[in-house]
Short mmCIF file of C-alpha atoms and ligand atoms in Angstrom, two decimals:
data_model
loop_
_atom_site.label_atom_id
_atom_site.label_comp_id
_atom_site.label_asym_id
_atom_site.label_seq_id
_atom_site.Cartn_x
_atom_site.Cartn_y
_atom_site.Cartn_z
CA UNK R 913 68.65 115.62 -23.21
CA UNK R 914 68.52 112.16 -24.96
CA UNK R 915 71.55 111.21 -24.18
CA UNK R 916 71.93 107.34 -23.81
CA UNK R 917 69.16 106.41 -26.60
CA UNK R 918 71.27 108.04 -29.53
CA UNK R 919 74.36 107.37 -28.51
CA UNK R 920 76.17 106.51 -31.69
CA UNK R 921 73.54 107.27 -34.03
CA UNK R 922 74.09 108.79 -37.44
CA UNK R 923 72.21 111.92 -38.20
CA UNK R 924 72.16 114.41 -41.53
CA UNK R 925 70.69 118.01 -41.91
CA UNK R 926 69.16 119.65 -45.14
CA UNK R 927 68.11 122.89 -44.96
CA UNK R 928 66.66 125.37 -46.83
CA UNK R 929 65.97 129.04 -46.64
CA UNK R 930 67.45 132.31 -44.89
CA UNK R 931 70.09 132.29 -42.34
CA UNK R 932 67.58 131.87 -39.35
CA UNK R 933 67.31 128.42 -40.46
CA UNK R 934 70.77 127.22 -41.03
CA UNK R 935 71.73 129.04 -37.35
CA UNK R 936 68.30 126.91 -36.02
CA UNK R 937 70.52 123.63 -38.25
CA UNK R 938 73.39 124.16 -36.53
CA UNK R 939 71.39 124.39 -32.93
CA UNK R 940 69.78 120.78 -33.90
CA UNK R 941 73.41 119.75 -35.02
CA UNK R 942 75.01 120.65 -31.82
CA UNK R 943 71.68 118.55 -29.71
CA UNK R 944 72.39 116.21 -31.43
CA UNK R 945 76.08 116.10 -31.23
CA UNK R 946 75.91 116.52 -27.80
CA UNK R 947 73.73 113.54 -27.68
CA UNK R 948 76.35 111.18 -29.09
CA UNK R 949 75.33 111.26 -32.29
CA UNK R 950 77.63 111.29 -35.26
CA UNK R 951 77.30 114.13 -38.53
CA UNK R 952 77.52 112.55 -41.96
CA UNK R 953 77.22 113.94 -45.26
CA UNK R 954 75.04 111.25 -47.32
CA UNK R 955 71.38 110.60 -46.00
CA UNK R 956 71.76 107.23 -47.40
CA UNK R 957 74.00 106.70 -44.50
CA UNK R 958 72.01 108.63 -41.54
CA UNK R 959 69.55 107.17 -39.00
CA UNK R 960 68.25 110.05 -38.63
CA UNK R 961 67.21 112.63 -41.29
CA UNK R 962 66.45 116.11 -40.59
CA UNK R 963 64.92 118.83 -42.83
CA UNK R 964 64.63 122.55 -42.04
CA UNK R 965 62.08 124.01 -43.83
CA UNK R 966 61.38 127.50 -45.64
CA UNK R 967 58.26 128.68 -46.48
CA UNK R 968 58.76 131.92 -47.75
CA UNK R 969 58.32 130.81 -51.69
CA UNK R 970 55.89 128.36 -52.48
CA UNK R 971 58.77 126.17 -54.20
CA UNK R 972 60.02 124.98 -51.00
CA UNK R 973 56.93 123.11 -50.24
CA UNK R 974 57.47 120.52 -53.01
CA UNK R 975 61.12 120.55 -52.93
CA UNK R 976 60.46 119.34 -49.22
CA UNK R 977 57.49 116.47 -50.51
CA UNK R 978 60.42 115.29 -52.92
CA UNK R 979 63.07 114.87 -50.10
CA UNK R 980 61.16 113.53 -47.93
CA UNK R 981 59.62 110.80 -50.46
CA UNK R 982 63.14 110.28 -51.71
CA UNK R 983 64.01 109.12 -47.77
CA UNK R 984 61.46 106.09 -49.26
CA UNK R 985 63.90 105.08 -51.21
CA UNK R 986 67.12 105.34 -49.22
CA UNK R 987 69.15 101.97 -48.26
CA UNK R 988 67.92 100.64 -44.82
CA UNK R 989 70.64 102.76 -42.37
CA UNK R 990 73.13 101.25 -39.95
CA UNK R 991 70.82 100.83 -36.81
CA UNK R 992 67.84 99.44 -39.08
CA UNK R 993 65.62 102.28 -38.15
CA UNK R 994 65.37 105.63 -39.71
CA UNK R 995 63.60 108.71 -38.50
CA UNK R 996 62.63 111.05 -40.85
CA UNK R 997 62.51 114.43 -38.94
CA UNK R 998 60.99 118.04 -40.44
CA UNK R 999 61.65 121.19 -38.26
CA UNK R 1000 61.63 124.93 -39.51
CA UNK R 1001 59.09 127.07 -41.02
CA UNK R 1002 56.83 124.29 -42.59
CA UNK R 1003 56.82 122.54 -40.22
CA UNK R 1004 55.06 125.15 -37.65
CA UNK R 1005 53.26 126.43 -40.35
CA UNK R 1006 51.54 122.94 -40.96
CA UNK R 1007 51.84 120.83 -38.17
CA UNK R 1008 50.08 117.73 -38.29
CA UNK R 1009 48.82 118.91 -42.04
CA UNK R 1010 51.95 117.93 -42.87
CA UNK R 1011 50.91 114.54 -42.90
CA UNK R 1012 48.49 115.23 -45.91
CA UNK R 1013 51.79 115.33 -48.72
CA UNK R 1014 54.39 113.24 -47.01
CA UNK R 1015 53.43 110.05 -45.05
CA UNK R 1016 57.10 108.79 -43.94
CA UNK R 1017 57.90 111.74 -41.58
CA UNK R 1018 58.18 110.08 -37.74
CA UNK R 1019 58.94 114.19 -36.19
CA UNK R 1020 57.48 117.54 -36.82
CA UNK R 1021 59.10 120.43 -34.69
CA UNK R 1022 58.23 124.09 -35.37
CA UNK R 1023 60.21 126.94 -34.84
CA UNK R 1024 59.47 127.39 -31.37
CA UNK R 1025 60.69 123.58 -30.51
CA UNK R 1026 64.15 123.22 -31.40
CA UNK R 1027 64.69 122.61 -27.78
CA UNK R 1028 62.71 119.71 -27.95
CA UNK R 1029 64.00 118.15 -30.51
CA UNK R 1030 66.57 114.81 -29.65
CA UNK R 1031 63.55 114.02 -27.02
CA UNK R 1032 61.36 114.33 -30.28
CA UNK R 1033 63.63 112.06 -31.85
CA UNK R 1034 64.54 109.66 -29.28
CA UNK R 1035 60.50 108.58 -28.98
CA UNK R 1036 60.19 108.07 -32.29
CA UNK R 1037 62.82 105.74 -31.99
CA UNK R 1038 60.92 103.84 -29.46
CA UNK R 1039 57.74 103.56 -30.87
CA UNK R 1040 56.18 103.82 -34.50
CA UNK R 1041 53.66 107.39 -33.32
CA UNK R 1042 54.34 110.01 -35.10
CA UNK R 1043 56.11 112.95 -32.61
CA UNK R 1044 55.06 116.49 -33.38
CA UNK R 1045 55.58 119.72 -31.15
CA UNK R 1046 54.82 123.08 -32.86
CA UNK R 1047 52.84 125.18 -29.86
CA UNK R 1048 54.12 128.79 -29.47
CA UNK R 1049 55.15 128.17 -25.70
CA UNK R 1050 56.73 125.35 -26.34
CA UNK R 1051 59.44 125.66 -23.26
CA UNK R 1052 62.81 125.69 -23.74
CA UNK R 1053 65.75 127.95 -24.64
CA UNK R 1054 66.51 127.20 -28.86
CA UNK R 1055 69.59 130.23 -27.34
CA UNK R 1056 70.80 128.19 -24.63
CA UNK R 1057 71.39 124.95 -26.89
CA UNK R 1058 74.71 123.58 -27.34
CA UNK R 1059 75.53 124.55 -31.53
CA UNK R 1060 77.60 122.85 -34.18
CA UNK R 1061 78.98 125.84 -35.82
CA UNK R 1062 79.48 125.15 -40.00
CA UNK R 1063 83.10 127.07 -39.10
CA UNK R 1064 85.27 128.15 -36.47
CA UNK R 1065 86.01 131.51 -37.80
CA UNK R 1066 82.09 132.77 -38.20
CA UNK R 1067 79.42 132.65 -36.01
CA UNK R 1068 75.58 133.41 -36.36
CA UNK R 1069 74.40 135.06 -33.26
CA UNK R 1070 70.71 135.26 -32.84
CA UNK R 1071 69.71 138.49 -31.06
CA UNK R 1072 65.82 138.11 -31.79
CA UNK R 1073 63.20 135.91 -33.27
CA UNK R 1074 59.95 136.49 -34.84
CA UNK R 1075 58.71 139.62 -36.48
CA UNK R 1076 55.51 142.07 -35.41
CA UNK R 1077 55.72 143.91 -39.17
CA UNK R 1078 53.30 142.07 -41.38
CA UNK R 1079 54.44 142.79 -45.00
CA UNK R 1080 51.35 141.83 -46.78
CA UNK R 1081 53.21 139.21 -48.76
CA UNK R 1082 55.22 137.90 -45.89
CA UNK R 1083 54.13 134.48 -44.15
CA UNK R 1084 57.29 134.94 -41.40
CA UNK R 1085 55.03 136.60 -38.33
CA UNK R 1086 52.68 133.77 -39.04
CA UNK R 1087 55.65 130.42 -38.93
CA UNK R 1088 58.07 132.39 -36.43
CA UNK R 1089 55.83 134.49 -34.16
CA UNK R 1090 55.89 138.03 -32.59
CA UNK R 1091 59.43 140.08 -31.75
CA UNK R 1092 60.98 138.42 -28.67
CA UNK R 1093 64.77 139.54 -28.14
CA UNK R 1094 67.44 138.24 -25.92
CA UNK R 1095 69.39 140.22 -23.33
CA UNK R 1096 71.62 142.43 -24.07
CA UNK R 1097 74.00 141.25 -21.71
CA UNK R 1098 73.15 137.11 -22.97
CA UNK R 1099 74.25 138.32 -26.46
CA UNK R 1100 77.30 139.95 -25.01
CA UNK R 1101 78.32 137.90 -23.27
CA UNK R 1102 78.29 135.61 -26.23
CA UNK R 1103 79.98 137.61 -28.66
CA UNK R 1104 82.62 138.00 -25.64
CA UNK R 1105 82.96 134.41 -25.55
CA UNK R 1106 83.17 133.77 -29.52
CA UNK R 1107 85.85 136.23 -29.59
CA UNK R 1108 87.82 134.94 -27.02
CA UNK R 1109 87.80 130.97 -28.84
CA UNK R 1110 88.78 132.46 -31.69
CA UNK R 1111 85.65 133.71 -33.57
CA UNK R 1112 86.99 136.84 -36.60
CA UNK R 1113 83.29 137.55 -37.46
CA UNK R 1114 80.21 137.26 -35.82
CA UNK R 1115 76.94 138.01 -38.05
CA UNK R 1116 73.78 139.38 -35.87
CA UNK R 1117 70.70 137.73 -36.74
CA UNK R 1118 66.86 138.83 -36.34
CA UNK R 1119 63.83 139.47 -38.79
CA UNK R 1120 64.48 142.99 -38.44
CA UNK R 1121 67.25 143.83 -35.83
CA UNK R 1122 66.71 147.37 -36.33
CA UNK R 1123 64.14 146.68 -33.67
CA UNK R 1124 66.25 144.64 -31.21
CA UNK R 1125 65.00 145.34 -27.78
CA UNK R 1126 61.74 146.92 -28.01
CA UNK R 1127 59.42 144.15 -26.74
CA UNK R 1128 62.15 143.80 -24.17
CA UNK R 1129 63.35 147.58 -22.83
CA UNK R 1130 60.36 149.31 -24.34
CA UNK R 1131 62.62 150.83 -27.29
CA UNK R 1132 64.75 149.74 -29.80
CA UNK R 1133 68.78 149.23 -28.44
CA UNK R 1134 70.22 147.97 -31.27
CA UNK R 1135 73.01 150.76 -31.86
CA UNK R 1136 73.65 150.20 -28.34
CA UNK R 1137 74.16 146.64 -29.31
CA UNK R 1138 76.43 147.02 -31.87
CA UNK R 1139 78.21 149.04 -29.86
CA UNK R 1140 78.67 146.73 -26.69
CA UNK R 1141 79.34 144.11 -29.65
CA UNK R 1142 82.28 146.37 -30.94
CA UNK R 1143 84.09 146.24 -27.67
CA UNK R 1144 84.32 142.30 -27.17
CA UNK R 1145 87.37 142.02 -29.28
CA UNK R 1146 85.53 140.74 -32.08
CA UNK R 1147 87.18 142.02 -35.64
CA UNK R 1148 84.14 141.75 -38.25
CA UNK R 1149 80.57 142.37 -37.74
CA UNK R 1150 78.14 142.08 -39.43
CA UNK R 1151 74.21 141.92 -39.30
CA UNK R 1152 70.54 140.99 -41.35
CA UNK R 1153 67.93 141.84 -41.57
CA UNK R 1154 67.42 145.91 -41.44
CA UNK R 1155 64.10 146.70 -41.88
CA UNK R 1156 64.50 150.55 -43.60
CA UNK R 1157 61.21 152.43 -41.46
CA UNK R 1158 63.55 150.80 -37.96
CA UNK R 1159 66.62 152.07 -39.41
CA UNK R 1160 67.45 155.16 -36.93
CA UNK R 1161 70.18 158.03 -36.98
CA UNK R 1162 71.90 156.64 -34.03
CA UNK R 1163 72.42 152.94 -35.58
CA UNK R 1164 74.01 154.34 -38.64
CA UNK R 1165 76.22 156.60 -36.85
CA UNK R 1166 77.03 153.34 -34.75
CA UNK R 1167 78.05 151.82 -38.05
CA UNK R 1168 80.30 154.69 -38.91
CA UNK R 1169 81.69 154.95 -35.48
CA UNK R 1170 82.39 151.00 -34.66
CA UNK R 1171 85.72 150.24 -36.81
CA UNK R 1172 84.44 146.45 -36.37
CA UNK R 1173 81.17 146.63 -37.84
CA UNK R 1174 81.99 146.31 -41.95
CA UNK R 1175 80.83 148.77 -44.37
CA UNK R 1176 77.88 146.59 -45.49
CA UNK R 1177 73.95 147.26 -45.11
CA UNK R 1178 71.70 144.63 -46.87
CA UNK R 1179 68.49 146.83 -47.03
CA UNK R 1180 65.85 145.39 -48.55
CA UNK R 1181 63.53 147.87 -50.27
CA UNK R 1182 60.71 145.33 -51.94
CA UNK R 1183 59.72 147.73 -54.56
CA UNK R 1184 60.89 151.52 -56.06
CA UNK R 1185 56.99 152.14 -56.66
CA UNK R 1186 55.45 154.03 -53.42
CA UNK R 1187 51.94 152.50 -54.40
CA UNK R 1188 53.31 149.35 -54.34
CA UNK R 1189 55.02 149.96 -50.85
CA UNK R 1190 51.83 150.51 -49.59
CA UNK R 1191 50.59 147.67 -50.79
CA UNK R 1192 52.95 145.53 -49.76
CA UNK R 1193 52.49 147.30 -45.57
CA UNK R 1194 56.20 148.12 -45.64
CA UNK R 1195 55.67 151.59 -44.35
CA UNK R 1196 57.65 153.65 -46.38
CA UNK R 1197 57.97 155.20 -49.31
CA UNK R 1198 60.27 155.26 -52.13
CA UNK R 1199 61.59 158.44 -50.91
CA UNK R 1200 61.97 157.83 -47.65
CA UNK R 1201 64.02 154.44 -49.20
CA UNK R 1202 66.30 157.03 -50.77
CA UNK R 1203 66.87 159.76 -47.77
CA UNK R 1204 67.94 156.63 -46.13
CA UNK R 1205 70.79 155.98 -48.64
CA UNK R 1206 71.65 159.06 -48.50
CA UNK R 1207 72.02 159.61 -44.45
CA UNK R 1208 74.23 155.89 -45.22
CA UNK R 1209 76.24 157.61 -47.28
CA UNK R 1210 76.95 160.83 -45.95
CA UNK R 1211 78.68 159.18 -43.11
CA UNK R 1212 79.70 155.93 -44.79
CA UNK R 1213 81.11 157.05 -48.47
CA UNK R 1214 81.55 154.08 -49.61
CA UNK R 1215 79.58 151.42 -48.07
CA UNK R 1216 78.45 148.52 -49.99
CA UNK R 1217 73.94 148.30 -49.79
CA UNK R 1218 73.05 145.32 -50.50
CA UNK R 1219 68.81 144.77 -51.06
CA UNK R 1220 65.73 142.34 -51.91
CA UNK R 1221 63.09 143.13 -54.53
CA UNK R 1222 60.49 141.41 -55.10
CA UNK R 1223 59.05 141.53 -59.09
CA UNK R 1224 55.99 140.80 -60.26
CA UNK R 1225 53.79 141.75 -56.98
CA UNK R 1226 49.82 141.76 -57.94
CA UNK R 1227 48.93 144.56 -59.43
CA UNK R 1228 52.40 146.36 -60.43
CA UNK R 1229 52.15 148.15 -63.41
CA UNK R 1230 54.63 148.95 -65.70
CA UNK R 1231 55.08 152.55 -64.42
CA UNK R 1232 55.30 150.87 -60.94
CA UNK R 1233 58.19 148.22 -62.27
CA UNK R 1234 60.10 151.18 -63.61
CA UNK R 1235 60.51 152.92 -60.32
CA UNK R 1236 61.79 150.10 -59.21
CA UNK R 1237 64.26 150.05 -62.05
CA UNK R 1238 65.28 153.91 -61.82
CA UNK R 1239 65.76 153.42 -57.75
CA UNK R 1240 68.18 150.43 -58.36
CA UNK R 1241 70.46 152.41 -60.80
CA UNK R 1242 70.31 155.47 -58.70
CA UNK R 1243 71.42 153.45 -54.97
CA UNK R 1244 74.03 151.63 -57.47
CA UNK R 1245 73.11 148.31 -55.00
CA UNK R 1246 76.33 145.79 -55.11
CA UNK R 1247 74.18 143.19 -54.87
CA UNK R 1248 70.08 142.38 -55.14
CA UNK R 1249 68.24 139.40 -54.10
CA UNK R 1250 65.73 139.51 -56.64
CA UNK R 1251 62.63 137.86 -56.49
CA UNK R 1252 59.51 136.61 -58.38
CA UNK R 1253 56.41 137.09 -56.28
CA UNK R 1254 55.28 134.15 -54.33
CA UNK R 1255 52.12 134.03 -53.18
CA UNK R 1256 51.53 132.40 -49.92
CA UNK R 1257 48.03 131.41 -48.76
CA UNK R 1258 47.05 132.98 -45.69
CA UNK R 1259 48.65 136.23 -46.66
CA UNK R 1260 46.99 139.45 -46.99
CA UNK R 1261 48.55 139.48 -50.58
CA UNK R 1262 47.21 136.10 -51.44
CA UNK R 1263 44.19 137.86 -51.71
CA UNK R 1264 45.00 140.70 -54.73
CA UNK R 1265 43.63 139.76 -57.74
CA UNK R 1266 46.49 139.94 -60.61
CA UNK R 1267 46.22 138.91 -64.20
CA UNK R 1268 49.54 140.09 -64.96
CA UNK R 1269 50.69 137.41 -67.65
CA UNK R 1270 53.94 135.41 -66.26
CA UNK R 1271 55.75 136.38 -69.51
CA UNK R 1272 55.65 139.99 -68.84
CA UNK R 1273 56.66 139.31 -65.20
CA UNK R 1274 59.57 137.05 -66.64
CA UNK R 1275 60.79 139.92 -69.09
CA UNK R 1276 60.56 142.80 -65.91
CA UNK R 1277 62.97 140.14 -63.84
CA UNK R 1278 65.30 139.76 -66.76
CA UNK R 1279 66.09 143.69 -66.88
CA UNK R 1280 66.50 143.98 -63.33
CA UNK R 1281 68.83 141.47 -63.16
CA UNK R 1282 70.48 143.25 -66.11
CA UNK R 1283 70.10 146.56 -64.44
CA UNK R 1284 71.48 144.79 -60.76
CA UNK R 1285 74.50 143.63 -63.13
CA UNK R 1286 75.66 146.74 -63.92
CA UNK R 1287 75.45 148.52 -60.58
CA UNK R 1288 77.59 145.53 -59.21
CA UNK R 1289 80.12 146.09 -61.60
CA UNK R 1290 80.35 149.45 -61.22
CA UNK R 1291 80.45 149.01 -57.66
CA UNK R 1292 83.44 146.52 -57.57
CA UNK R 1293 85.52 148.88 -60.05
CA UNK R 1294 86.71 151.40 -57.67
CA UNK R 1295 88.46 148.54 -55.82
CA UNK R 1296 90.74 148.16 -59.01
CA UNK R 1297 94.25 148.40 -57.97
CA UNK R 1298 93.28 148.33 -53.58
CA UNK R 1299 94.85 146.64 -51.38
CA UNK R 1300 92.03 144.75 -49.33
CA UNK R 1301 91.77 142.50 -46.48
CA UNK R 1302 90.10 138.93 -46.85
CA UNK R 1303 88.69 136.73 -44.41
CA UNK R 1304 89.33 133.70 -45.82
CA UNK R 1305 86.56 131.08 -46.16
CA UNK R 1306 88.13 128.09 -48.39
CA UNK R 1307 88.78 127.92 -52.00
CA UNK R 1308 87.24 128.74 -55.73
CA UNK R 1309 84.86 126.01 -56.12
CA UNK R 1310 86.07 125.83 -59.48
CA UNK R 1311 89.55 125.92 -58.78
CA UNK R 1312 91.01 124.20 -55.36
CA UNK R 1313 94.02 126.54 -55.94
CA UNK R 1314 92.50 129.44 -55.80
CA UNK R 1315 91.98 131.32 -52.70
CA UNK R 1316 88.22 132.51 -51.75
CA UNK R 1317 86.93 134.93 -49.11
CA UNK R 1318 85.25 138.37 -48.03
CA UNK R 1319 86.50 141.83 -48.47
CA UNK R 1320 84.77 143.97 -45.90
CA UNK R 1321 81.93 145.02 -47.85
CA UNK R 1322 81.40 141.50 -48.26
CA UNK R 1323 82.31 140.91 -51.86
CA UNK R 1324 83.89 137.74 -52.79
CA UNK R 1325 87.65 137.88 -53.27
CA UNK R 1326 90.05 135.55 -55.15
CA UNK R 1327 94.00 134.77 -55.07
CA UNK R 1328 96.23 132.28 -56.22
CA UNK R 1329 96.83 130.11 -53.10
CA UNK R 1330 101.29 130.26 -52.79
CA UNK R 1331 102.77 127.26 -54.13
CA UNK R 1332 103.26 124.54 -52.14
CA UNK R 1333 101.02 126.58 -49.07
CA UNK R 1334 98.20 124.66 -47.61
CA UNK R 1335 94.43 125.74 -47.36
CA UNK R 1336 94.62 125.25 -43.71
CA UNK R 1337 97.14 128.38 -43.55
CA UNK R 1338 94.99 130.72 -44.28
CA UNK R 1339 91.79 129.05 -43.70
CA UNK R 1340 89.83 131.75 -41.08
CA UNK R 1341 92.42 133.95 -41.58
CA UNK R 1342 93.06 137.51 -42.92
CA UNK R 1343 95.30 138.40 -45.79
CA UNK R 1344 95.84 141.41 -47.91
CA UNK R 1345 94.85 141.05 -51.48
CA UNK R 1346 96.07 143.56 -54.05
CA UNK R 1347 92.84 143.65 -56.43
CA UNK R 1348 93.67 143.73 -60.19
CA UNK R 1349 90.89 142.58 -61.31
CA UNK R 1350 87.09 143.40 -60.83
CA UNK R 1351 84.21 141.45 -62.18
CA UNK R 1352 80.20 141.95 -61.61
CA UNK R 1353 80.57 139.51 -58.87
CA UNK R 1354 84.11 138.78 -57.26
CA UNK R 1355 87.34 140.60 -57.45
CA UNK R 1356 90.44 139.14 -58.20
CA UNK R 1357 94.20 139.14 -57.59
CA UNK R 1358 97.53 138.49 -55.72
CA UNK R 1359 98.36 137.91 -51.63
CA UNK R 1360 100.15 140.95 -50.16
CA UNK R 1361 101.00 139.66 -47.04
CA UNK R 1362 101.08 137.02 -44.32
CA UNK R 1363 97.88 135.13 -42.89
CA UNK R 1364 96.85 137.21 -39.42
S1 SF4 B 2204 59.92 142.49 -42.10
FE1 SF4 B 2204 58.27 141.91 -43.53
S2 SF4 B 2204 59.34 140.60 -45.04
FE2 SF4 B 2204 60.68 140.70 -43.24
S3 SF4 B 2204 60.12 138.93 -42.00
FE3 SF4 B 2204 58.91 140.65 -41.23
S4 SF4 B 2204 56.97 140.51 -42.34
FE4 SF4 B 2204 58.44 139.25 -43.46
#
């Protein structure tokens, strides 16, 4: 560790993209803590700057060239030298390449180097070489790394990394590498310690955890996992990303069984169009999608599915854009992550000729939205009149009086903060909300007991 040479330094994080990324921000956070070095919130006043990239949609790229170049223009920083560091998906994607669009970046680090990365740092600091580290076997534990965790309430736990599935539009197995999980008993362990410090929820974190421990134990042991994970003492768990063809009887009947893991599944189906499945190498169909749901939901009534779908993939007709409209209304999905396709060079995809015109892509994303809209109201309806218990996360960001956190199928909850009560009474704490209100995207209504 680089202790002595950033002693005192000032350091700020960006990052961008899926949860993998800010749990890999808060593992350079807590190096770099642990280093000596000070968080603050302005990059004008940081010595060192540090972006984690996404390159999942082809926006992120030039979001990332306009940081960076912004950096240019940034007030000279307290110790007179700033290092411009770029770790994440880009940067393992493009290495040195990375050179080609931004000239002012002193560190590259892929995923496989977060270990590395206050050494990294601490040379450039010495000299004016540019310090880049994205080999596969790059050694070090990223899991054994001290972490700055965003709260104390929450933690990310990373149970695997990588993914071996290949969706044809998907550049992840190509930035993060193949399936490689940690022990069972490591991730334990871990939960066992969160949950002593303090820790309500813990969120599980992999590509596709449905898979957790096959590269390791020769077969998936992920309902095993969540299981072992339910004992710890922990009260709220949850978990992404669930790939539906790993999705197996025994992990949902974990979920029904384990009164700590919440009634929540965020499974992404892509597409409602089989052809298009196939297309895409997810390795299902649109039926199989639905038997899914309904195994969910035979043992877990009312559990909230969350999903991804991605509009506008080459080739979909408007036949194949309807299935994808009838699935949504019949799963009734409380939430959807929807997409435009992205395509990524280097990608099977990349390759599908489409003349699809972007107009008639825009106008299918417009009604799924529409269509998503309505399911999530309907959804959040039958909590009308429920009493429901919120973790609490911090306030309305329109209203500092207001009261903001999750309900156990993780929609977002509201209620008046008491007169004269602080924030920091309930922050990371559970109340009772009685729900007398229900919009398409947060309930509403009035504290029914004591924080817990
Ligand atoms: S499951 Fe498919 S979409 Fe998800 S990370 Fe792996 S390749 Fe990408």
């Amino acid at each position: 560790m680089a202790m002595r040479a950033l002693q005192g330094k000032t350091y700020f994080i960006r990052t961008f993209g899926c949860q993998m990324n800010l749990h890999d921000a808060e593992r350079v956070s807590g190096e770099l803590d642990a280093c000596g070095c000070l968080s603050v919130s302005d990059p004008a006043e940081a010595d060192i700057v540090v972006f984690m990239t996404c390159c999942v949609r082809e926006a992120a790229d030039q979001r990332l060239y306009g940081q960076c170049n912004s950096c240019k223009s940034l007030p000279a920083p307290p110790s007179g030298k700033r290092v411009v560091a770029v770790g994440g998906c880009i940067a393992q994607r493009d290495g040195e390449g990375l050179l080609v669009n931004v000239d002012n970046v002193n560190v590259i680090f892929g995923t496989h180097a977060i270990a590395h990365v206050s050494e990294l740092i601490e040379a450039a600091f010495e000299d004016d070489e540019r310090h880049i580290l994205t080999a596969e076997d790059a050694s070090g534990s990223a899991t054994a790394m001290p972490w700055h965790r965003a709260t104390s309430y929450h933690a990310w736990v990373p149970i695997m990394t990588g993914c071996n599935n290949f969706c044809s539009y998907c550049i992840v197995p190509y930035v993060r590498g193949r399936e490689k999980s940690r022990t069972f008993e490591e991730i334990v362990d871990e939960v066992t310690g969160l949950a002593r410090i303090g820790v309500r929820e813990v969120t599980l974190l992999g590509q596709n955890v449905n898979s957790y421990g096959r590269d390791r134990y020769g077969a998936p042991r992920f309902a095993e996992l969540l299981r072992a994970v339910g004992e710890t003492g922990v009260e709220r768990i949850r978990f992404t990303s669930s790939h539906p063809k790993d999705l197996l009887p025994e992990t949902i009947a974990a979920m029904a069984e384990v009164p700590a893991v919440m009634p929540h599944l965020h499974l992404a189906v892509q597409s409602g169009s089989t052809r298009i499945l196939h297309e895409m190498n997810r390795r299902y169909t649109r039926e199989d999608y639905l038997s899914l749901v309904h195994q969910v939901r035979e043992r877990i009534p009312e559990i909230a599915l969350t999903t991804d779908i991605i509009v506008g993939f080459p080739g979909e007709t408007e036949e194949d854009f309807l299935e994808t409209l009838s699935l949504a209304r019949e799963v009734g999905y409380a939430q959807a992550f929807t997409f435009i396709y992205s395509r990524r060079e280097g990608t099977p995809a990349a390759r599908i000729p489409d003349d699809t015109p972007r107009e008639v892509i825009l106008d299918r994303f417009d009604r799924l939205v529409s269509v998503i809209e309505d399911t999530a109201f309907a959804f959040n309806q039958v909590e009308l009149g429920r009493r429901v218990p919120v973790l609490v996360e911090g306030t309305s960001k329109k209203n500092p009086h207001m009261l903001q956190g999750k309900s156990p199928k993780n929609q977002t909850v509201h209620a008046p903060l008491p007169e004269g009560a602080s924030l920091d009474d309930y922050l990371g704490r559970i109340v009772d909300i009685d729900v007398d209100t229900a919009r398409t995207w947060y309930l509403s209504g009035s504290l029914a007991s004591d924080p817990r």
